[in-house]
Short mmCIF file of C-alpha atoms in Angstrom, two decimals:
data_model
loop_
_atom_site.label_atom_id
_atom_site.label_comp_id
_atom_site.label_asym_id
_atom_site.label_seq_id
_atom_site.Cartn_x
_atom_site.Cartn_y
_atom_site.Cartn_z
CA MET A 1 67.03 134.03 132.57
CA MET A 2 66.80 137.62 132.23
CA GLU A 3 68.64 138.26 135.62
CA ARG A 4 71.62 136.81 134.01
CA PHE A 5 71.72 139.59 131.37
CA TYR A 6 70.68 142.39 133.76
CA ASN A 7 73.55 144.99 134.10
CA PRO A 8 72.71 147.60 136.89
CA VAL A 9 75.71 149.56 135.91
CA LEU A 10 74.37 149.83 132.38
CA VAL A 11 70.85 150.74 133.59
CA LYS A 12 72.23 153.44 135.91
CA GLU A 13 74.50 155.01 133.20
CA LEU A 14 71.62 155.05 130.78
CA LYS A 15 69.33 156.93 133.13
CA LEU A 16 72.05 159.52 134.12
CA ARG A 17 73.20 159.85 130.44
CA PHE A 18 69.85 160.40 128.81
CA ARG A 19 68.53 162.68 131.50
CA SER A 20 71.38 165.12 131.57
CA PHE A 21 71.30 168.55 129.81
CA LYS A 22 74.76 167.75 128.34
CA SER A 23 73.60 165.04 126.43
CA PHE A 24 70.43 166.94 125.09
CA SER A 25 72.65 169.96 124.05
CA GLY A 26 75.20 167.45 122.39
CA LEU A 27 72.37 165.92 120.47
CA MET A 28 71.16 169.32 119.44
CA PHE A 29 74.41 170.43 118.34
CA TYR A 30 75.05 167.40 116.14
CA LEU A 31 71.64 167.61 114.50
CA ALA A 32 72.17 171.40 113.95
CA VAL A 33 75.47 171.05 112.11
CA ILE A 34 73.94 168.42 109.91
CA CYS A 35 70.84 170.64 109.28
CA ILE A 36 73.09 173.59 108.36
CA PHE A 37 75.10 171.53 105.93
CA ILE A 38 72.10 170.21 104.19
CA ALA A 39 70.50 173.58 103.86
CA GLY A 40 73.76 175.18 102.72
CA PHE A 41 74.21 172.36 100.21
CA LEU A 42 70.83 172.98 98.82
CA LEU A 43 71.17 176.57 98.57
CA LEU A 44 74.50 176.22 96.66
CA THR A 45 72.92 173.66 94.33
CA THR A 46 70.10 176.06 93.46
CA GLU A 47 72.26 179.21 93.41
CA PHE A 48 70.42 180.54 96.34
CA THR A 49 67.07 180.77 94.38
CA GLY A 50 65.42 177.72 95.92
CA LYS A 51 64.41 176.70 92.27
CA GLY A 52 66.01 174.36 89.82
CA PHE A 53 66.71 170.65 89.30
CA PHE A 54 68.41 168.37 91.82
CA ARG A 55 69.63 165.56 89.77
CA PRO A 56 70.53 162.09 91.24
CA GLU A 57 74.17 162.77 90.79
CA THR A 58 73.91 166.01 92.87
CA SER A 59 71.89 163.84 95.53
CA PHE A 60 74.67 161.18 95.57
CA MET A 61 77.15 163.93 96.08
CA MET A 62 75.18 165.20 98.99
CA PHE A 63 75.06 161.72 100.50
CA ALA A 64 78.79 161.32 100.09
CA VAL A 65 79.71 164.56 101.83
CA LEU A 66 77.08 164.02 104.43
CA THR A 67 78.41 160.59 105.21
CA ILE A 68 81.92 162.02 105.58
CA LEU A 69 80.70 164.85 107.76
CA GLN A 70 78.72 162.48 110.10
CA MET A 71 81.62 160.10 110.43
CA ALA A 72 83.82 163.13 111.34
CA LEU A 73 81.43 164.16 114.06
CA VAL A 74 81.06 160.80 115.46
CA LEU A 75 84.93 160.28 115.75
CA PHE A 76 84.93 163.77 117.32
CA ILE A 77 82.31 162.84 119.98
CA THR A 78 83.07 159.22 120.77
CA PRO A 79 86.41 159.81 122.94
CA SER A 80 84.52 162.66 125.00
CA LEU A 81 81.86 160.12 125.85
CA THR A 82 84.07 156.91 126.51
CA ALA A 83 87.46 158.34 127.73
CA GLY A 84 86.20 159.41 130.95
CA ALA A 85 84.23 156.19 131.67
CA ILE A 86 86.41 154.77 134.49
CA SER A 87 88.92 157.44 135.19
CA SER A 88 86.08 159.94 135.85
CA GLU A 89 84.87 157.48 138.66
CA ARG A 90 88.53 157.47 139.95
CA GLU A 91 88.91 161.36 140.10
CA LYS A 92 85.33 161.50 141.95
CA GLN A 93 86.83 158.76 144.17
CA THR A 94 83.78 156.69 143.63
CA LEU A 95 85.63 153.76 141.79
CA ASN A 96 86.52 151.96 145.00
CA ILE A 97 82.99 152.00 146.10
CA LEU A 98 81.81 150.62 142.70
CA LEU A 99 84.38 147.85 142.79
CA THR A 100 83.16 146.72 146.13
CA THR A 101 79.68 145.96 144.90
CA THR A 102 78.60 142.49 143.59
CA GLN A 103 79.07 143.72 140.03
CA SER A 104 81.92 142.08 138.14
CA SER A 105 84.60 143.86 136.25
CA THR A 106 82.96 142.76 132.97
CA GLN A 107 79.60 144.20 133.96
CA ILE A 108 81.09 147.36 134.79
CA VAL A 109 83.27 147.92 131.67
CA ILE A 110 80.47 146.63 129.29
CA GLY A 111 77.90 148.92 130.96
CA LYS A 112 80.12 151.86 130.80
CA LEU A 113 80.82 151.14 127.09
CA PHE A 114 77.21 150.24 125.87
CA SER A 115 75.76 153.27 127.77
CA SER A 116 77.96 155.55 125.67
CA VAL A 117 77.49 153.55 122.54
CA ALA A 118 73.66 153.62 123.04
CA PHE A 119 73.66 157.47 123.17
CA LEU A 120 75.82 157.59 119.74
CA VAL A 121 73.36 155.10 118.07
CA LEU A 122 70.58 157.54 119.23
CA MET A 123 72.41 160.35 117.40
CA LEU A 124 72.69 158.05 114.27
CA ILE A 125 69.19 157.33 114.38
CA ALA A 126 68.31 160.88 115.10
CA GLY A 127 69.83 161.90 111.81
CA LEU A 128 67.99 159.34 109.74
CA PRO A 129 65.20 161.71 108.56
CA LEU A 130 67.59 164.03 107.20
CA TYR A 131 69.48 161.30 105.42
CA SER A 132 66.12 160.24 103.90
CA LEU A 133 66.18 163.41 101.81
CA VAL A 134 68.56 161.78 99.42
CA PHE A 135 65.87 159.12 98.53
CA LEU A 136 63.55 162.03 97.20
CA PHE A 137 66.10 162.67 94.45
CA GLY A 138 67.55 159.24 93.79
CA GLY A 139 71.17 158.23 93.22
CA VAL A 140 71.51 156.16 96.45
CA SER A 141 70.28 152.71 97.26
CA PRO A 142 68.84 151.58 100.68
CA SER A 143 71.63 148.99 100.80
CA GLN A 144 74.26 151.58 100.75
CA LEU A 145 72.53 153.41 103.45
CA VAL A 146 72.41 150.24 105.72
CA SER A 147 76.01 149.33 104.99
CA ILE A 148 77.18 152.76 105.98
CA PHE A 149 75.31 152.73 109.39
CA LEU A 150 76.74 149.22 110.09
CA PHE A 151 80.17 150.66 109.45
CA TYR A 152 79.35 153.52 111.79
CA LEU A 153 78.30 150.96 114.43
CA VAL A 154 81.40 148.85 114.27
CA THR A 155 83.75 151.97 114.29
CA VAL A 156 81.91 153.54 117.23
CA ILE A 157 82.01 150.32 119.38
CA ALA A 158 85.96 150.04 118.48
CA ILE A 159 86.75 153.72 119.22
CA GLY A 160 84.63 153.46 122.33
CA SER A 161 86.54 150.17 123.45
CA ILE A 162 89.86 151.85 123.05
CA GLY A 163 88.49 154.87 125.02
CA VAL A 164 87.31 152.68 127.97
CA MET A 165 90.74 150.83 127.93
CA PHE A 166 92.62 154.04 128.22
CA SER A 167 90.31 155.31 130.80
CA THR A 168 91.03 152.13 132.73
CA ILE A 169 94.74 152.10 132.58
CA THR A 170 95.17 155.89 133.10
CA LYS A 171 94.44 158.01 136.23
CA LYS A 172 93.35 161.21 134.42
CA THR A 173 90.53 161.61 132.03
CA ILE A 174 92.37 164.30 130.01
CA VAL A 175 95.21 161.68 129.41
CA ALA A 176 92.86 158.95 128.37
CA MET A 177 91.09 161.34 126.08
CA ILE A 178 94.28 162.47 124.26
CA ALA A 179 95.42 158.87 123.96
CA THR A 180 92.01 158.01 122.48
CA TYR A 181 92.20 160.96 119.96
CA GLY A 182 95.81 159.71 119.26
CA SER A 183 94.46 156.33 118.31
CA ILE A 184 91.80 157.91 116.02
CA ILE A 185 94.59 159.91 114.27
CA PHE A 186 96.70 156.79 113.70
CA LEU A 187 93.57 154.78 112.37
CA GLY A 188 92.44 157.74 110.19
CA GLY A 189 95.52 159.60 109.37
CA ILE A 190 98.78 157.57 109.76
CA THR A 191 97.30 154.69 108.01
CA ALA A 192 96.37 157.06 105.15
CA PHE A 193 99.96 158.30 105.05
CA PHE A 194 101.33 154.75 105.03
CA PHE A 195 98.76 153.73 102.11
CA PHE A 196 99.98 156.44 99.95
CA LEU A 197 103.71 155.69 100.82
CA THR A 198 103.34 152.09 99.92
CA MET A 199 101.31 152.86 96.75
CA ALA A 200 104.16 155.21 95.44
CA PHE A 201 106.66 152.69 96.29
CA HIS A 202 104.56 150.02 94.29
CA GLN A 203 103.98 152.38 91.21
CA MET A 204 107.70 153.10 91.12
CA GLY A 205 108.40 149.43 90.87
CA ASN A 206 110.33 149.29 94.12
CA ALA A 207 108.12 146.46 95.59
CA ILE A 208 109.72 143.11 96.48
CA GLY A 209 107.32 140.43 95.58
CA THR A 210 103.91 141.19 96.75
CA GLY A 211 104.78 142.57 100.05
CA THR A 212 104.38 146.21 99.07
CA SER A 213 101.00 145.45 97.36
CA PHE A 214 99.58 143.60 100.23
CA MET A 215 100.73 146.47 102.73
CA THR A 216 98.85 148.89 100.27
CA TYR A 217 95.76 146.90 100.78
CA PHE A 218 96.29 146.37 104.48
CA TRP A 219 96.64 150.00 105.34
CA ALA A 220 93.49 150.97 103.28
CA SER A 221 91.49 148.17 104.72
CA ILE A 222 91.90 149.54 108.39
CA ASN A 223 91.48 153.14 107.58
CA PRO A 224 87.75 154.23 108.38
CA GLY A 225 87.88 156.87 105.58
CA ALA A 226 89.04 154.39 102.87
CA LEU A 227 86.28 151.85 103.87
CA MET A 228 83.79 154.43 103.78
CA LEU A 229 84.89 155.61 100.19
CA THR A 230 84.56 151.91 99.02
CA LEU A 231 81.05 151.64 100.49
CA ILE A 232 79.91 154.80 98.74
CA SER A 233 81.62 154.01 95.61
CA PRO A 234 82.30 150.13 95.09
CA GLU A 235 84.43 151.23 91.81
CA MET A 236 87.03 152.35 94.34
CA GLY A 237 87.14 149.08 96.01
CA ASP A 238 87.62 147.35 92.54
CA ALA A 239 90.48 149.74 91.95
CA LEU A 240 92.12 148.76 95.14
CA ALA A 241 91.88 145.17 94.57
CA GLU A 242 93.37 145.67 90.98
CA LEU A 243 96.26 147.91 92.44
CA SER A 244 97.07 145.47 95.31
CA GLY A 245 96.23 142.09 93.75
CA VAL A 246 94.34 141.10 96.85
CA GLU A 247 90.59 140.10 95.90
CA LEU A 248 89.41 140.00 99.53
CA PRO A 249 86.75 142.83 99.94
CA VAL A 250 87.96 145.49 102.20
CA TRP A 251 85.17 145.51 104.56
CA ILE A 252 85.88 141.84 105.46
CA THR A 253 89.53 142.78 106.62
CA TYR A 254 88.14 145.89 108.27
CA LEU A 255 85.62 144.06 110.22
CA LEU A 256 87.98 141.34 111.35
CA VAL A 257 90.61 143.82 112.61
CA TYR A 258 88.25 146.02 114.36
CA ILE A 259 86.66 143.02 116.13
CA VAL A 260 90.28 142.19 117.30
CA ILE A 261 90.59 145.86 118.42
CA ILE A 262 87.31 145.59 120.37
CA VAL A 263 88.02 142.22 122.18
CA LEU A 264 91.68 143.23 123.01
CA SER A 265 90.77 146.58 124.35
CA LEU A 266 87.94 145.20 126.39
CA THR A 267 90.03 142.32 127.71
CA ILE A 268 92.75 144.72 128.81
CA ALA A 269 90.11 147.12 130.44
CA ILE A 270 88.63 144.20 132.34
CA LYS A 271 92.02 142.78 133.45
CA LYS A 272 93.28 146.20 134.58
CA LEU A 273 90.36 147.44 136.41
CA ARG A 274 90.73 145.54 139.73
CA ALA A 275 94.35 145.38 139.27
CA ASN A 276 94.75 149.05 139.41
CA MET A 277 92.59 149.19 142.51
CA LYS A 278 94.95 146.75 144.13
CA SER A 279 98.00 148.55 143.14
CA ASN A 280 96.43 151.74 144.69
CA ARG A 281 96.08 150.23 148.15
#
């Protein structure tokens, strides 16, 4: 039974990734940035005296900014780990050898993706002790922390799947990385622009029926930053529902859309993996 779920590609990638100095240095950089931020925030709050009161409102603010910072770091790091999953094998001329093994295309793609996701999950877990500081001062509930980390996991898998897809359909790692960063810019920046644009049309009374209201909700529901804000402050989710007239929680739409992105990206990667090999012959 266990042999059915055993993935040699995943085991090999995990061993290589977790034993490399590059992974260790990346983890240290990630934790150092968070530590510097927390230390700076505490110093600014106490006016560089190390004394004073740290109210729950201030603790909540630190949690919100720390969440945004961690999300930015995760989005910045994910393409560098996944965009070269397949293209780097092609550049090293080892892809054809890998494809001649008994491993299926699904095992290869899933193994490459999960090895990268496992390292990103390790980074998130390593930052939990720093996150726990907010519980010392109150203002944040454990359910908020759990929901934030589940949001991280879904987003990381989706961005990782996009990276693996571009790594499969392109021949160069740099091209795959640029395309993956472009997808992040679309999901994080372009959708925010469309959200504010449709909201402006709606407030000016130029909406036709409920189309603009729904599009305002849709662009917000697929934007990682917007979902993060609604998880940090549920009042923002209520305000969005009132503005758009859509009662469906943002996180449900976000989850459904990103599951579609994951399935579609992995399907394309699996289908194109051996097709590219045949086209190169």
